[in-house]
Amino acid sequence: MQTVTQVGRELTTFEGDPSRPPAGWHRGYRWAVSGAVMLVLSLLLVGCRGDASFPNRPITLICPWSAGGGSDRVARQIAAQLERELGVPVNVINATGGGGVTGHTRGAQARPDGYTLTLITAELTMLHWRGLTNITHEDFQPLTLVNRDNAALFVREEAPWSSLDDLEQAIREQPGELRASGTAFGGIWHLSLAGWLIEMGLSADAVTWVSLDGSAPSLQELMAGGVSLVACSVPEAQSLLEAGRIRSLGVMAPERLPGYSGIPTFSEQGVEWTSGTWRGLALPEGVPDERARVLSEAVQQVLSSDEYRSFLESAGFGPPDLPPDRFEAFLERQDRQNGAVLTSDAFAAVQSQQYGPWLFPSIVMGLLALTIAPLAWRGKLTVPADAQTLTRSGVGRVSLAVGAVAFYIVAAETLGYLLTMALLLVVLFWRYRAKWYVAGAVTLILVPLTYQLFAVYLRVPLPWGWLGW
Amino acid sequence: MSDAILQAFQQVVLAPEIWAVILFSALYGVFVGSIPGLTATMAVALFVPVTFWLGPVPALAAIVTMVACAIFAGDIPTALLRIPGTPASAAYAEDAYYYTQRGEPERALGVSLLGSVAGGLFGAVGLMLLGHQLAELATFFSVAEYFWLYLLGLTSAVIVSRGSLLKGLLGMLIGLLLSTVGLSPVHTEARFTFGQPELFQGINFIPAMIGLFGLSEVLRNLVDLSGRGSARETSATESSAAETGGAVEAVADTAAEVATLAQRYLVRPVASVFSTAWQLLSTRLTHSLRSGVIGALVGMLPGAGADIAAWVSMGASKRFSDTPEAYGTNSLEGVSDAATANSSALASTWIPALVFGIPGDSITAIVIGVLLMKNLNPGPAIFEEQTVLVYSLYLAFIVANLVLLAVGLLAIKVGRYVVRVPRRILLPIIVLFCIVGSYALQTSYFDVGVMLGTGVLAFWLERREVPMGPVVLGLILGAPLEARLIQTLTAADGSLLAFFNRPIAGLLGAACILVWISTVALNLRSKQPDD
């Protein structure tokens, strides 16, 4: 704040408009008073709450995957029901990117006050083994599993293998000959298959994995003959399965899946191997027990509701078949399993590729150097003479706008949205010499209005500060 | 197929909430377009955070409408103040302003409005005819073809950007370099992340666009807050605008009288706007058709949008005109043809965006970001899997242009108030929307930082005349370009032959290399006399 006003004050001295009296303290005083009035009013308009019961303000549910996808649908279903249980809004935030790193990191590093939940997914037990993040399941306080989909192996109807044994034989006879897919390289379905191979004493690359984006294109490739084996969840393959075009050699689940009793499990065929994708809810480490208990009870109410069960069924997701107190042990086991596969030599060998991640940036940087050199040499990288001249007061105005954005980044979390924005607008209007009553009216209307639009209608958790929103 | 059309019809024409969204975005588009210095791209960039909470159809309908309206509304300050409201209007600023000086601003604006609507409808038809055809062709494309296509797109963006070729190239490379931040698309290895978890997701595209086109516009406008006009204009324009301020005032007063009458007689104001325009359009059908075609073709070139379409069409119009000497001073034909072309280009910029994921201009670059955010991947598959969405988009273009006819008329009548909204009030408001927009997507302060960084970068680069179009294209095409490059190389075991040994790939590759060689050759030859 200090720096912003300083810039502003310096700016005043450079204003060389003779028709105006120099901006003195008189004008500043009027601005300060009107600014203060505006702040108070805009706070009153929205109102603040300060009671101590938990929860008393909106809860954020972080989903590490993008809107419209499977995880997002699960998150939004839980949020909608949790909202009714808890009586406060539960807002889903899609913190996407980095293959799940972004969302999981934000969830783990959130303030442990019980107001931030994370929908953790199987990637939590995979990413850190590949060195992509330091976040592991130990950074979270697990609440419960909310959905589990076990992997199953699918082959074409006319494939020569009738059981897991047949397939194993075929792989042993010609390692690396069979091609399989289901997801991108290193994805959960790949790990399910590779883990089974390792469990059987085979190498992880005894079946060549073709990296495709997701189960749908993989199944398409299976039908076209490009791969002979697909690992994915049963609901994902349902339509082809029902049409009799593909069949399953087994599902990597402890028991046969409800609704798919025709598919044998791996353990029935003598292989103790279970694997699959899952989603759960977790809090950042350090949430007070009392709050965690409130949340945990509400979540259990949601999970046991008919509404949630029928949602899972209609969306093709498997139900969470695990009591909450065993969730932590489940995470441990998943982490160990995935670690064994991801750190195996065969997997590391498959992963190293000839055309590495720095090839493209190197080309770009080389070309960049080749472009900048002649431009700089001919002096073309300076501001041309016919461009608008940047006066000192212009510099002041530009830096003030930049400073305003920086101020929001630094201060919003402490001051809250309303206070930060109102301050920011008042200072900008003041330094840009807007008429004070127009500025006041605009601030008074716009700040609560954007709050209403984003925090209430669009349900974005805007920064929460001293005085509430 | 007819089923899909019916469904699309229900989703667009018969849905009340869509009409609410369309009406709101039409007014919003007119407002932003009318204000000198604020572009249609900025209108879209600031609106994106809201689309996050809309369904795909209303979101796309809103974008289509606001862009069509903003591009037309850019003509209002062009005609009234000789300051282009958006860059797309710059080509005919003199011609449109001439009629304001003569006290007939509505004549020129009527011509441009009717031209815009005709062009917009023409562009929509072009999109419908070409989209599906190209999508069918695109199903034959494999990684190598896409590699060349992306490269052609980037090349085109560099060539069509006005100014120095090297600076265009510089912009593109900066965009490509920015796109490599985060996890690499093929290897999922971290690059340029400096251990910051937020950087793993890379430069988030939407905040980057808000910075490149929202904040940077604010900063540029702040360089000189005293003038009334856009910072894009040189001081010469501003002083002449000040001189003629009195004339504008007088015109405004006359127009005010006309407006009072308008409330009593509904027919007269409409006639005053459209009489010349209708006459012009009906007698020059072939010219309008040519302008529509030019607009559609230019729009399809990656990196070339409405502004370039207007310049090209203006040039062609002059060549075919009986009165070429009037162009650049008082040619209504020029206004009509250029306004038709810039609106026609708007629809066709969607063609490469939908079919190949290569944006036709910076607006469709944002649209690709919106589609990805909604889990819709641009590509030929979208025409088969999302038929209803595609048909809804076509309908949205038609509806948007019909709405423009009404809203545009209103805008002509009240435009002179909007162009006067003081920038010292407006700019802080835009700063607020830049912040809250970039924050709201993921409630991430890091994204606000990205917005700030790209905003300052764009401001810095534009002062050095580095164009923004190639930067945006580099940013959005960087990841797929790299993925295709690595995939082709890996599949062929490093043999460069893989880039040429399929017929279409060979053709595209040869075309690409030919374009490079000829551009460099032409550039060197034209340089010779200068240096």
PDB file of N, CA, C and O in Angstrom, chain A residues 417-464:
ATOM      1  N   TYR A 417     -11.772  -9.511  -0.291  1.00  0.00           N
ATOM      2  CA  TYR A 417     -12.040  -8.994  -1.625  1.00  0.00           C
ATOM      3  C   TYR A 417     -12.547  -7.563  -1.603  1.00  0.00           C
ATOM      4  O   TYR A 417     -12.025  -6.687  -2.283  1.00  0.00           O
ATOM      5  N   LEU A 418     -13.579  -7.305  -0.800  1.00  0.00           N
ATOM      6  CA  LEU A 418     -14.240  -6.004  -0.856  1.00  0.00           C
ATOM      7  C   LEU A 418     -13.292  -4.868  -0.510  1.00  0.00           C
ATOM      8  O   LEU A 418     -13.193  -3.877  -1.235  1.00  0.00           O
ATOM      9  N   LEU A 419     -12.579  -5.053   0.591  1.00  0.00           N
ATOM     10  CA  LEU A 419     -11.685  -4.005   1.068  1.00  0.00           C
ATOM     11  C   LEU A 419     -10.582  -3.736   0.048  1.00  0.00           C
ATOM     12  O   LEU A 419     -10.296  -2.592  -0.303  1.00  0.00           O
ATOM     13  N   THR A 420      -9.975  -4.823  -0.468  1.00  0.00           N
ATOM     14  CA  THR A 420      -8.874  -4.677  -1.421  1.00  0.00           C
ATOM     15  C   THR A 420      -9.343  -3.951  -2.672  1.00  0.00           C
ATOM     16  O   THR A 420      -8.719  -2.995  -3.128  1.00  0.00           O
ATOM     17  N   MET A 421     -10.453  -4.416  -3.232  1.00  0.00           N
ATOM     18  CA  MET A 421     -10.916  -3.849  -4.488  1.00  0.00           C
ATOM     19  C   MET A 421     -11.342  -2.398  -4.320  1.00  0.00           C
ATOM     20  O   MET A 421     -11.054  -1.554  -5.165  1.00  0.00           O
ATOM     21  N   ALA A 422     -12.039  -2.110  -3.217  1.00  0.00           N
ATOM     22  CA  ALA A 422     -12.499  -0.739  -3.013  1.00  0.00           C
ATOM     23  C   ALA A 422     -11.304   0.198  -2.878  1.00  0.00           C
ATOM     24  O   ALA A 422     -11.241   1.254  -3.516  1.00  0.00           O
ATOM     25  N   LEU A 423     -10.304  -0.226  -2.082  1.00  0.00           N
ATOM     26  CA  LEU A 423      -9.091   0.575  -1.920  1.00  0.00           C
ATOM     27  C   LEU A 423      -8.409   0.823  -3.254  1.00  0.00           C
ATOM     28  O   LEU A 423      -8.042   1.947  -3.597  1.00  0.00           O
ATOM     29  N   LEU A 424      -8.292  -0.275  -3.993  1.00  0.00           N
ATOM     30  CA  LEU A 424      -7.604  -0.232  -5.268  1.00  0.00           C
ATOM     31  C   LEU A 424      -8.300   0.735  -6.236  1.00  0.00           C
ATOM     32  O   LEU A 424      -7.669   1.588  -6.858  1.00  0.00           O
ATOM     33  N   LEU A 425      -9.618   0.623  -6.305  1.00  0.00           N
ATOM     34  CA  LEU A 425     -10.354   1.493  -7.225  1.00  0.00           C
ATOM     35  C   LEU A 425     -10.253   2.953  -6.797  1.00  0.00           C
ATOM     36  O   LEU A 425     -10.023   3.830  -7.633  1.00  0.00           O
ATOM     37  N   VAL A 426     -10.408   3.188  -5.496  1.00  0.00           N
ATOM     38  CA  VAL A 426     -10.378   4.575  -5.028  1.00  0.00           C
ATOM     39  C   VAL A 426      -9.034   5.217  -5.354  1.00  0.00           C
ATOM     40  O   VAL A 426      -8.975   6.337  -5.865  1.00  0.00           O
ATOM     41  N   VAL A 427      -7.948   4.468  -5.105  1.00  0.00           N
ATOM     42  CA  VAL A 427      -6.621   5.034  -5.384  1.00  0.00           C
ATOM     43  C   VAL A 427      -6.450   5.285  -6.885  1.00  0.00           C
ATOM     44  O   VAL A 427      -5.973   6.350  -7.298  1.00  0.00           O
ATOM     45  N   LEU A 428      -6.885   4.337  -7.709  1.00  0.00           N
ATOM     46  CA  LEU A 428      -6.734   4.527  -9.156  1.00  0.00           C
ATOM     47  C   LEU A 428      -7.544   5.729  -9.637  1.00  0.00           C
ATOM     48  O   LEU A 428      -7.045   6.575 -10.371  1.00  0.00           O
ATOM     49  N   PHE A 429      -8.799   5.789  -9.202  1.00  0.00           N
ATOM     50  CA  PHE A 429      -9.643   6.922  -9.616  1.00  0.00           C
ATOM     51  C   PHE A 429      -9.025   8.249  -9.174  1.00  0.00           C
ATOM     52  O   PHE A 429      -9.005   9.223  -9.922  1.00  0.00           O
ATOM     53  N   TRP A 430      -8.517   8.238  -7.956  1.00  0.00           N
ATOM     54  CA  TRP A 430      -7.935   9.461  -7.410  1.00  0.00           C
ATOM     55  C   TRP A 430      -6.745   9.902  -8.245  1.00  0.00           C
ATOM     56  O   TRP A 430      -6.667  11.035  -8.698  1.00  0.00           O
ATOM     57  N   ARG A 431      -5.818   8.963  -8.484  1.00  0.00           N
ATOM     58  CA  ARG A 431      -4.611   9.352  -9.198  1.00  0.00           C
ATOM     59  C   ARG A 431      -4.870   9.632 -10.670  1.00  0.00           C
ATOM     60  O   ARG A 431      -4.129  10.353 -11.304  1.00  0.00           O
ATOM     61  N   TYR A 432      -5.914   9.050 -11.224  1.00  0.00           N
ATOM     62  CA  TYR A 432      -6.217   9.334 -12.635  1.00  0.00           C
ATOM     63  C   TYR A 432      -7.158  10.517 -12.756  1.00  0.00           C
ATOM     64  O   TYR A 432      -7.704  10.777 -13.811  1.00  0.00           O
ATOM     65  N   ARG A 433      -7.406  11.187 -11.622  1.00  0.00           N
ATOM     66  CA  ARG A 433      -8.164  12.419 -11.600  1.00  0.00           C
ATOM     67  C   ARG A 433      -9.574  12.286 -12.150  1.00  0.00           C
ATOM     68  O   ARG A 433     -10.052  13.105 -12.916  1.00  0.00           O
ATOM     69  N   ALA A 434     -10.224  11.220 -11.746  1.00  0.00           N
ATOM     70  CA  ALA A 434     -11.634  11.113 -12.085  1.00  0.00           C
ATOM     71  C   ALA A 434     -12.411  12.036 -11.157  1.00  0.00           C
ATOM     72  O   ALA A 434     -11.909  12.446 -10.116  1.00  0.00           O
ATOM     73  N   LYS A 435     -13.609  12.396 -11.549  1.00  0.00           N
ATOM     74  CA  LYS A 435     -14.442  13.213 -10.660  1.00  0.00           C
ATOM     75  C   LYS A 435     -14.799  12.359  -9.446  1.00  0.00           C
ATOM     76  O   LYS A 435     -15.235  11.221  -9.581  1.00  0.00           O
ATOM     77  N   TRP A 436     -14.633  12.948  -8.262  1.00  0.00           N
ATOM     78  CA  TRP A 436     -14.713  12.115  -7.057  1.00  0.00           C
ATOM     79  C   TRP A 436     -16.094  11.515  -6.850  1.00  0.00           C
ATOM     80  O   TRP A 436     -16.238  10.393  -6.391  1.00  0.00           O
ATOM     81  N   TYR A 437     -17.162  12.241  -7.249  1.00  0.00           N
ATOM     82  CA  TYR A 437     -18.494  11.666  -6.999  1.00  0.00           C
ATOM     83  C   TYR A 437     -18.799  10.534  -7.970  1.00  0.00           C
ATOM     84  O   TYR A 437     -19.417   9.545  -7.615  1.00  0.00           O
ATOM     85  N   VAL A 438     -18.304  10.675  -9.226  1.00  0.00           N
ATOM     86  CA  VAL A 438     -18.478   9.557 -10.173  1.00  0.00           C
ATOM     87  C   VAL A 438     -17.712   8.346  -9.663  1.00  0.00           C
ATOM     88  O   VAL A 438     -18.223   7.223  -9.619  1.00  0.00           O
ATOM     89  N   ALA A 439     -16.456   8.603  -9.259  1.00  0.00           N
ATOM     90  CA  ALA A 439     -15.614   7.521  -8.752  1.00  0.00           C
ATOM     91  C   ALA A 439     -16.273   6.842  -7.564  1.00  0.00           C
ATOM     92  O   ALA A 439     -16.323   5.610  -7.472  1.00  0.00           O
ATOM     93  N   GLY A 440     -16.811   7.662  -6.658  1.00  0.00           N
ATOM     94  CA  GLY A 440     -17.457   7.097  -5.477  1.00  0.00           C
ATOM     95  C   GLY A 440     -18.635   6.226  -5.847  1.00  0.00           C
ATOM     96  O   GLY A 440     -18.774   5.097  -5.370  1.00  0.00           O
ATOM     97  N   ALA A 441     -19.468   6.740  -6.722  1.00  0.00           N
ATOM     98  CA  ALA A 441     -20.647   5.979  -7.127  1.00  0.00           C
ATOM     99  C   ALA A 441     -20.236   4.678  -7.790  1.00  0.00           C
ATOM    100  O   ALA A 441     -20.776   3.602  -7.481  1.00  0.00           O
ATOM    101  N   VAL A 442     -19.241   4.756  -8.694  1.00  0.00           N
ATOM    102  CA  VAL A 442     -18.807   3.543  -9.408  1.00  0.00           C
ATOM    103  C   VAL A 442     -18.272   2.511  -8.423  1.00  0.00           C
ATOM    104  O   VAL A 442     -18.642   1.337  -8.468  1.00  0.00           O
ATOM    105  N   THR A 443     -17.416   2.964  -7.486  1.00  0.00           N
ATOM    106  CA  THR A 443     -16.857   2.028  -6.505  1.00  0.00           C
ATOM    107  C   THR A 443     -17.969   1.377  -5.693  1.00  0.00           C
ATOM    108  O   THR A 443     -18.001   0.162  -5.495  1.00  0.00           O
ATOM    109  N   LEU A 444     -18.882   2.212  -5.254  1.00  0.00           N
ATOM    110  CA  LEU A 444     -19.957   1.749  -4.391  1.00  0.00           C
ATOM    111  C   LEU A 444     -20.829   0.717  -5.099  1.00  0.00           C
ATOM    112  O   LEU A 444     -21.313  -0.235  -4.489  1.00  0.00           O
ATOM    113  N   ILE A 445     -21.046   0.920  -6.374  1.00  0.00           N
ATOM    114  CA  ILE A 445     -21.908  -0.019  -7.107  1.00  0.00           C
ATOM    115  C   ILE A 445     -21.104  -1.234  -7.554  1.00  0.00           C
ATOM    116  O   ILE A 445     -21.520  -2.376  -7.393  1.00  0.00           O
ATOM    117  N   LEU A 446     -19.919  -0.971  -8.114  1.00  0.00           N
ATOM    118  CA  LEU A 446     -19.207  -2.037  -8.819  1.00  0.00           C
ATOM    119  C   LEU A 446     -18.648  -3.104  -7.889  1.00  0.00           C
ATOM    120  O   LEU A 446     -18.747  -4.299  -8.179  1.00  0.00           O
ATOM    121  N   VAL A 447     -18.076  -2.681  -6.767  1.00  0.00           N
ATOM    122  CA  VAL A 447     -17.421  -3.666  -5.899  1.00  0.00           C
ATOM    123  C   VAL A 447     -18.434  -4.669  -5.329  1.00  0.00           C
ATOM    124  O   VAL A 447     -18.261  -5.873  -5.469  1.00  0.00           O
ATOM    125  N   PRO A 448     -19.514  -4.195  -4.703  1.00  0.00           N
ATOM    126  CA  PRO A 448     -20.504  -5.184  -4.247  1.00  0.00           C
ATOM    127  C   PRO A 448     -21.131  -5.958  -5.399  1.00  0.00           C
ATOM    128  O   PRO A 448     -21.454  -7.131  -5.260  1.00  0.00           O
ATOM    129  N   LEU A 449     -21.271  -5.308  -6.551  1.00  0.00           N
ATOM    130  CA  LEU A 449     -21.899  -5.978  -7.698  1.00  0.00           C
ATOM    131  C   LEU A 449     -21.029  -7.136  -8.196  1.00  0.00           C
ATOM    132  O   LEU A 449     -21.521  -8.247  -8.426  1.00  0.00           O
ATOM    133  N   THR A 450     -19.725  -6.880  -8.341  1.00  0.00           N
ATOM    134  CA  THR A 450     -18.855  -7.975  -8.785  1.00  0.00           C
ATOM    135  C   THR A 450     -18.793  -9.058  -7.723  1.00  0.00           C
ATOM    136  O   THR A 450     -18.730 -10.240  -8.036  1.00  0.00           O
ATOM    137  N   TYR A 451     -18.853  -8.636  -6.459  1.00  0.00           N
ATOM    138  CA  TYR A 451     -18.890  -9.634  -5.399  1.00  0.00           C
ATOM    139  C   TYR A 451     -20.116 -10.521  -5.556  1.00  0.00           C
ATOM    140  O   TYR A 451     -20.046 -11.754  -5.518  1.00  0.00           O
ATOM    141  N   GLN A 452     -21.244  -9.862  -5.759  1.00  0.00           N
ATOM    142  CA  GLN A 452     -22.503 -10.584  -5.911  1.00  0.00           C
ATOM    143  C   GLN A 452     -22.420 -11.531  -7.116  1.00  0.00           C
ATOM    144  O   GLN A 452     -22.776 -12.704  -7.031  1.00  0.00           O
ATOM    145  N   LEU A 453     -21.920 -11.002  -8.223  1.00  0.00           N
ATOM    146  CA  LEU A 453     -21.860 -11.796  -9.457  1.00  0.00           C
ATOM    147  C   LEU A 453     -20.958 -13.011  -9.286  1.00  0.00           C
ATOM    148  O   LEU A 453     -21.346 -14.145  -9.568  1.00  0.00           O
ATOM    149  N   PHE A 454     -19.733 -12.781  -8.795  1.00  0.00           N
ATOM    150  CA  PHE A 454     -18.767 -13.879  -8.772  1.00  0.00           C
ATOM    151  C   PHE A 454     -18.944 -14.781  -7.545  1.00  0.00           C
ATOM    152  O   PHE A 454     -18.951 -15.992  -7.662  1.00  0.00           O
ATOM    153  N   ALA A 455     -19.113 -14.175  -6.370  1.00  0.00           N
ATOM    154  CA  ALA A 455     -19.136 -15.006  -5.165  1.00  0.00           C
ATOM    155  C   ALA A 455     -20.492 -15.659  -4.950  1.00  0.00           C
ATOM    156  O   ALA A 455     -20.579 -16.767  -4.446  1.00  0.00           O
ATOM    157  N   VAL A 456     -21.582 -14.972  -5.339  1.00  0.00           N
ATOM    158  CA  VAL A 456     -22.901 -15.519  -5.058  1.00  0.00           C
ATOM    159  C   VAL A 456     -23.452 -16.289  -6.259  1.00  0.00           C
ATOM    160  O   VAL A 456     -23.797 -17.459  -6.156  1.00  0.00           O
ATOM    161  N   TYR A 457     -23.492 -15.634  -7.437  1.00  0.00           N
ATOM    162  CA  TYR A 457     -24.080 -16.314  -8.587  1.00  0.00           C
ATOM    163  C   TYR A 457     -23.143 -17.361  -9.180  1.00  0.00           C
ATOM    164  O   TYR A 457     -23.534 -18.475  -9.472  1.00  0.00           O
ATOM    165  N   LEU A 458     -21.883 -16.954  -9.392  1.00  0.00           N
ATOM    166  CA  LEU A 458     -20.956 -17.881 -10.042  1.00  0.00           C
ATOM    167  C   LEU A 458     -20.221 -18.746  -9.023  1.00  0.00           C
ATOM    168  O   LEU A 458     -19.490 -19.642  -9.392  1.00  0.00           O
ATOM    169  N   ARG A 459     -20.397 -18.460  -7.747  1.00  0.00           N
ATOM    170  CA  ARG A 459     -19.894 -19.287  -6.677  1.00  0.00           C
ATOM    171  C   ARG A 459     -18.381 -19.456  -6.684  1.00  0.00           C
ATOM    172  O   ARG A 459     -17.849 -20.542  -6.480  1.00  0.00           O
ATOM    173  N   VAL A 460     -17.692 -18.354  -6.949  1.00  0.00           N
ATOM    174  CA  VAL A 460     -16.237 -18.353  -6.830  1.00  0.00           C
ATOM    175  C   VAL A 460     -15.895 -17.945  -5.413  1.00  0.00           C
ATOM    176  O   VAL A 460     -16.369 -16.920  -4.949  1.00  0.00           O
ATOM    177  N   PRO A 461     -15.104 -18.733  -4.694  1.00  0.00           N
ATOM    178  CA  PRO A 461     -14.702 -18.281  -3.364  1.00  0.00           C
ATOM    179  C   PRO A 461     -13.728 -17.119  -3.466  1.00  0.00           C
ATOM    180  O   PRO A 461     -12.538 -17.322  -3.663  1.00  0.00           O
ATOM    181  N   LEU A 462     -14.225 -15.904  -3.346  1.00  0.00           N
ATOM    182  CA  LEU A 462     -13.355 -14.734  -3.421  1.00  0.00           C
ATOM    183  C   LEU A 462     -12.557 -14.642  -2.111  1.00  0.00           C
ATOM    184  O   LEU A 462     -12.947 -15.240  -1.115  1.00  0.00           O
ATOM    185  N   PRO A 463     -11.449 -13.905  -2.128  1.00  0.00           N
ATOM    186  CA  PRO A 463     -10.588 -13.871  -0.942  1.00  0.00           C
ATOM    187  C   PRO A 463     -11.340 -13.466   0.317  1.00  0.00           C
ATOM    188  O   PRO A 463     -12.200 -12.580   0.278  1.00  0.00           O
ATOM    189  N   TRP A 464     -10.995 -14.121   1.387  1.00  0.00           N
ATOM    190  CA  TRP A 464     -11.658 -13.926   2.671  1.00  0.00           C
ATOM    191  C   TRP A 464     -10.676 -13.246   3.591  1.00  0.00           C
ATOM    192  O   TRP A 464      -9.580 -13.731   3.813  1.00  0.00           O
TER     193      TRP A 464
END
